[in-house]
Amino acid sequence: MRYVRFIFSLWLVLSVSACVGSYNQQHPTKDVGADVDPTDADGYGEPDADGDADGYGEPDADGDSTDSGGDAGGDADGGPTDSGGDAGGDADGYGEPDADGDATDSGGYGDAGSDADGGPTDSGGSPLDELWPEQSPDDMAVSLKANLRWKRGAILKNDLSQALGFAPDQSCKELELFDCFMAHNIPLGGSDPFGSGLYEPARSPQVTTPIAVERIIMQTCVRRALVDAVGPAVVFTELDLASPALDPTDLETLLAVDKQTRILYRRFLARNPTIAEKDLIRTLLLSDNGELVSATDFAVMSCFAIGSTTEFIFF
Amino acid sequence: MRNPVENTLSKQLSRRSFVNGLATIAAASAVPGGFLLGRGTAHASENSSSEDQRFLIVVGATGGANISDCFLPALMSQAQSPELANTIVNYPDGVVVQPEGSNIQAVKYLGLSPLFTSDYSPETFVSKYHEDMLVMANEVTSVNHMVAQKRSITGNGINNGVTLMEAMAMRHGTNMPLPNVNMGVGGYIEPGDDRNIPDWARSELITGPALFAVSTHGTKGILFRPEDELIDRARGVREELDTVSPFAHTFQHSKLRNQYVDKRRNSMPMLEEKDLISLLTLVADSPGIPLNTFGLQSSPQLPELVETFPLMGADPFQTQAALAYLMIRHKVSSSVCMGLSYQPTIISPPAPEPPVILDTPLAFDFAHNDHLVSQNVMWARTLKVLDGLISLLQAAPFDPADPGAGSFWDRTLIYVATDFGRSKTRPDGSYAFGTGHHLNNGSLLISPLLGGNKVLGGIDHDTGLTKGFDLHSGMTVDGPNQIAEGHVYSTICQALDIDFPGIINMDAAFS
């Protein structure tokens, strides 16, 4: 009987492991690397400046005896309070365990990856993550049908207001007078049966559709930044919006920027950014002339850039 | 031996057929940016040069504008007998005028209703524009509003389902940011049925002309936005994100997404570069709409527009006409469709003045309830707005640096499209009656590009039915009217130098 129980336990463990592995293979863009390590140039975890030999969070090089497990993400700080398990701080209201234990993670859907920031609550992650480093998009399958749907006005309104934490009717007003989604109803793929007798909306986006989208995303991002600046912040939690300039050479700034990027990606697109995407967002820290950008401008620009991608407009 | 018109058409056909072939190849290449390829290069060789640039304005006379209630009236005096005359929809000689020099008659504004009124009479229109007017008697093929409206702009499918506006965009709008805009209603806003029409030639629908300008710029007029340079940078990053993301990779073959990206990358900059948000805004800066606060401004043409269309803003039809003028004047569009709504426009002046109703409910279709009132008031309303629009286009030089280029009006054709005619009979001796839908009708075209001051076809005073005409001589032909939607479509295309297989030679309209 004891033998049978052992066999069953072994089978159970193996099955769960297989399931987790399968999931990670199918979701390669999930947070599998040291995703906010500012010194990891490509995010694949080669030796980096934080002392973690590969960035995947094997036993630390710092000799920290208090790192009590669960940190698979390359924690190199050696902080004495680093411990396993979710330290709470799930601010997104979805209630799932926030793996990084970061109390300010407000975009969260449960970060299965790991922090490399060395923060005192850094924890979580799965040892399996290291087996599947982030894939290049080019390695992914291309959809042959590519049967996308256009996120027309009503859906866009709901998704955008949810992403940026507004009530649907508060997110955007043209000239502060007219509801944006009414003003741009037709370009956003709406119908107008009682007015113009447009019973069937446009089959595909019009010329003015991307313009309407940009106006709406921009206005909502600006509004979010302004509201967050006077706090308490809901979306731009990682940035000091009063800062007149963000220094891209400062590691803490980069860390905050990456975290903010991750929050925006989760809020808009329900996924984590890839390394390449994070790198692109970082470039917004400087203007074309090489001048530093204020925190508010960076917040709006990054929000606008992510929110107006086709990934948010189609599904 | 072919006549000069046929020769010209033949040359155009072969040249454009070749170009269209190239466009098809470009589309079939299915590379990102292929849509731009179709517009920017493959069609470039058939772009209108400024010399042969033309414009089309389609005016949807919604509900059934009956030609014999305005420009081709049956006369009571011409009927075989007074008894017969009393049962036909016709008019006494005294209300039908033919201005000096005009070959076209018009029914005066009659003022039959205290509720539905007009301060304009069709005779004014004929007096001013008869030289450019062509009235064509015809018979359509549907008495269903939506179906008939669409057939009026596709010539009942004579050009493979391509609408006049789409054909116009492909011929004269390739270098314009919004070659085909449509503010009409019902069937007049229906897309054509030809799936090979490039996406950019499809109509851009506009339901709010007064503030359409804000739809022409992605960020201008938004308070507290970052500097333009930073926005451009964010846009650049967004474009890169849309290239490197897993989503972009996975759905790289999505036609829908590629259309969107093409418009964002290619059409949108054209709109913004022209600064249309500053050129097309039809409202004035006011405490109610503080444009200046948002860094916006009214159209430079606003004063003349307000003078011509004093109810602009309150009256959608006048507002459409104002935007149509700006779209053409600024060479934004080669084809503009506007139209009367089924909903009546009610203007409420300050008390104690009573509200004014500008048009009958259901537009021309109110003829079901009161034929004479609705036809008379709605024709007057339509023509008054067209009068203003034509006068503006006449006053606007096409190229201020080249007086020889003429005015915009010299290059424009207005097509008053309508659904169908109205039934031709009335209760014995009645002047207050309703009519149903009828296939028999006629069309009104106005343009210096036509052989104007002409009525093609005629009217049978005993039946109220319009008669057809010989396509070459223009002589009226007795018997059933054989002129259909395709003939009207062909006439318009011929005037605008648009060719297509199966075009009907309508010499009579140009002699």
Short mmCIF file of N, CA and C in Angstrom, two decimals, chain B residues 44 70 81 93 115 140 183 189 245 249 255 262 355 370 375 395 474 495:
data_model
loop_
_atom_site.label_atom_id
_atom_site.label_comp_id
_atom_site.label_asym_id
_atom_site.label_seq_id
_atom_site.Cartn_x
_atom_site.Cartn_y
_atom_site.Cartn_z
N ALA B 44 0.03 56.07 -59.98
CA ALA B 44 0.55 57.42 -60.14
C ALA B 44 0.44 57.90 -61.58
N CYS B 70 -40.41 69.74 -60.82
CA CYS B 70 -39.51 70.89 -60.81
C CYS B 70 -39.11 71.30 -62.22
N SER B 81 -57.53 66.50 -72.28
CA SER B 81 -58.82 67.02 -71.83
C SER B 81 -58.70 67.50 -70.40
N ASP B 93 -50.13 76.49 -66.07
CA ASP B 93 -49.08 77.22 -66.76
C ASP B 93 -48.52 78.36 -65.91
N LEU B 115 -46.51 75.53 -42.61
CA LEU B 115 -45.59 74.82 -41.72
C LEU B 115 -44.26 74.55 -42.39
N VAL B 140 -35.74 54.32 -63.57
CA VAL B 140 -34.85 53.51 -62.74
C VAL B 140 -35.39 52.09 -62.60
N MET B 183 -21.04 62.16 -46.93
CA MET B 183 -21.86 62.65 -45.82
C MET B 183 -23.33 62.33 -46.06
N ILE B 189 -24.56 56.06 -49.06
CA ILE B 189 -23.30 55.82 -48.36
C ILE B 189 -22.85 54.37 -48.47
N SER B 245 6.82 43.16 -32.04
CA SER B 245 6.02 42.42 -31.06
C SER B 245 5.65 41.03 -31.57
N HIS B 249 4.28 39.74 -35.35
CA HIS B 249 4.85 38.61 -36.07
C HIS B 249 3.76 37.58 -36.40
N LYS B 255 -5.03 41.08 -43.19
CA LYS B 255 -5.37 42.17 -44.12
C LYS B 255 -5.91 43.37 -43.35
N ASP B 262 -1.28 50.67 -42.80
CA ASP B 262 -1.04 51.46 -44.00
C ASP B 262 -1.64 52.85 -43.87
N PRO B 355 -40.25 78.16 -33.92
CA PRO B 355 -39.28 77.31 -34.61
C PRO B 355 -39.56 77.27 -36.11
N ASP B 370 -48.09 64.39 -48.49
CA ASP B 370 -48.51 65.59 -49.22
C ASP B 370 -47.52 65.83 -50.34
N GLN B 375 -42.58 67.97 -52.44
CA GLN B 375 -41.72 68.12 -53.62
C GLN B 375 -41.32 69.58 -53.82
N ALA B 395 -16.34 81.37 -57.37
CA ALA B 395 -15.49 82.49 -56.91
C ALA B 395 -14.09 82.05 -56.52
N GLY B 474 -30.12 63.27 -79.31
CA GLY B 474 -30.82 63.90 -78.20
C GLY B 474 -32.30 64.09 -78.46
N ALA B 495 -18.19 62.99 -68.73
CA ALA B 495 -17.88 64.40 -68.42
C ALA B 495 -16.62 64.52 -67.57
#
